[in-house]
């Protein structure tokens, strides 16, 4: 069964940078003020999610209820980090990529 996600599902997502609440723009999955460039592929993902960030960062995958699914530190700038989806159920997730100055959020679909 597929799970259709509407923008309403993301209205509960509040993003904070240094304690300041910032706007979450669901149209492109970016938090305003983000300077890091994040590429996530393939999307939808099957057995693996690859993440490439323009700066060293930490990657966190959370489900739409905000529960942390994967936490990966030390993702190096411009090097693809591969995250296995073997322990993740099909569905829609938010990938948060952050370091000291930037936060980026992308919607990732896992469909195995």
Short mmCIF file of C-alpha atoms in Angstrom, two decimals:
data_model
loop_
_atom_site.label_atom_id
_atom_site.label_comp_id
_atom_site.label_asym_id
_atom_site.label_seq_id
_atom_site.Cartn_x
_atom_site.Cartn_y
_atom_site.Cartn_z
CA UNK A 1 0.00 0.00 0.00
CA UNK A 2 1.31 3.40 -0.91
CA UNK A 3 1.07 6.31 1.46
CA UNK A 4 0.26 9.61 -0.16
CA UNK A 5 1.76 12.53 1.67
CA UNK A 6 0.24 15.97 1.55
CA UNK A 7 1.68 19.27 2.65
CA UNK A 8 -0.47 18.91 5.78
CA UNK A 9 1.80 16.12 6.94
CA UNK A 10 4.64 18.60 7.09
CA UNK A 11 2.83 21.42 8.86
CA UNK A 12 3.84 19.76 12.12
CA UNK A 13 7.50 19.95 11.15
CA UNK A 14 9.17 22.83 12.93
CA UNK A 15 12.76 23.56 12.13
CA UNK A 16 15.13 25.24 14.53
CA UNK A 17 18.52 26.71 13.81
CA UNK A 18 20.40 27.76 16.94
CA UNK A 19 17.11 27.79 18.81
CA UNK A 20 15.44 30.10 16.29
CA UNK A 21 12.39 28.77 14.52
CA UNK A 22 12.80 29.09 10.76
CA UNK A 23 10.40 28.68 7.89
CA UNK A 24 9.93 25.26 6.37
CA UNK A 25 9.30 25.50 2.67
CA UNK A 26 7.66 22.27 1.56
CA UNK A 27 7.77 23.21 -2.12
CA UNK A 28 11.45 22.41 -2.44
CA UNK A 29 12.13 20.71 0.87
CA UNK A 30 14.57 23.36 1.97
CA UNK A 31 14.75 25.32 5.16
CA UNK A 32 15.29 28.98 4.44
CA UNK A 33 18.72 30.15 5.42
CA UNK A 34 20.32 26.91 4.34
CA UNK A 35 23.69 27.32 2.70
CA UNK A 36 24.79 23.70 2.38
CA UNK A 37 23.96 21.94 -0.85
CA UNK A 38 22.49 18.49 -0.29
CA UNK A 39 21.84 15.85 -2.93
CA UNK A 40 19.89 12.72 -2.04
CA UNK A 41 19.54 9.90 -4.55
CA UNK A 42 17.92 7.73 -5.64
CA UNK A 43 14.59 9.14 -4.54
CA UNK A 44 12.40 7.14 -4.18
CA UNK A 45 15.02 4.86 -2.65
CA UNK A 46 14.95 1.09 -2.72
CA UNK A 47 17.80 -0.60 -0.81
CA UNK A 48 20.15 2.36 -0.41
CA UNK A 49 20.03 6.13 0.05
CA UNK A 50 23.07 8.11 -1.05
CA UNK A 51 23.72 11.54 0.41
CA UNK A 52 26.21 14.08 -0.88
CA UNK A 53 26.72 17.29 1.09
CA UNK A 54 28.76 20.32 0.15
CA UNK A 55 30.14 20.58 3.71
CA UNK A 56 30.99 18.13 6.48
CA UNK A 57 27.72 17.37 8.23
CA UNK A 58 25.59 15.05 10.32
CA UNK A 59 22.70 13.22 8.67
CA UNK A 60 19.55 12.26 10.50
CA UNK A 61 16.59 10.41 9.00
CA UNK A 62 13.27 10.83 10.79
CA UNK A 63 9.82 9.57 9.94
CA UNK A 64 6.87 11.92 9.56
CA UNK A 65 6.03 11.55 13.25
CA UNK A 66 9.50 12.85 14.11
CA UNK A 67 10.95 9.54 15.30
CA UNK A 68 14.63 9.15 14.52
CA UNK A 69 15.28 6.21 12.21
CA UNK A 70 18.92 6.68 11.26
CA UNK A 71 21.63 8.89 12.71
CA UNK A 72 24.93 9.15 10.89
CA UNK A 73 27.71 11.49 11.93
CA UNK A 74 30.82 12.53 10.04
CA UNK A 75 29.43 12.71 6.55
CA UNK A 76 32.34 14.26 4.68
CA UNK A 77 32.02 17.11 2.21
CA UNK A 78 31.47 16.02 -1.39
CA UNK A 79 31.78 12.32 -0.56
CA UNK A 80 28.72 10.14 -1.03
CA UNK A 81 27.52 8.57 2.20
CA UNK A 82 25.47 5.42 1.64
CA UNK A 83 22.69 4.59 4.06
CA UNK A 84 21.11 1.16 3.94
CA UNK A 85 17.32 1.07 4.00
CA UNK A 86 17.20 -2.62 4.95
CA UNK A 87 15.89 -1.84 8.45
CA UNK A 88 13.50 0.90 7.32
CA UNK A 89 9.86 0.37 6.43
CA UNK A 90 8.45 1.77 3.21
CA UNK A 91 7.20 5.30 3.66
CA UNK A 92 8.06 8.96 3.62
CA UNK A 93 10.94 10.31 5.69
CA UNK A 94 12.63 13.61 6.32
CA UNK A 95 16.38 13.71 5.96
CA UNK A 96 17.92 16.41 8.13
CA UNK A 97 21.46 17.39 7.24
CA UNK A 98 23.13 19.81 9.59
CA UNK A 99 26.40 21.16 10.83
CA UNK A 100 27.28 24.14 12.97
CA UNK A 101 25.79 26.70 10.62
CA UNK A 102 23.38 25.06 8.20
CA UNK A 103 20.32 22.85 8.34
CA UNK A 104 18.74 21.31 5.28
CA UNK A 105 15.70 19.04 5.19
CA UNK A 106 14.77 16.86 2.25
CA UNK A 107 11.81 14.56 1.79
CA UNK A 108 12.89 11.00 1.01
CA UNK A 109 10.59 8.20 -0.08
CA UNK A 110 11.56 4.58 0.65
CA UNK A 111 9.77 2.17 -1.65
CA UNK A 112 11.34 -1.29 -1.67
#
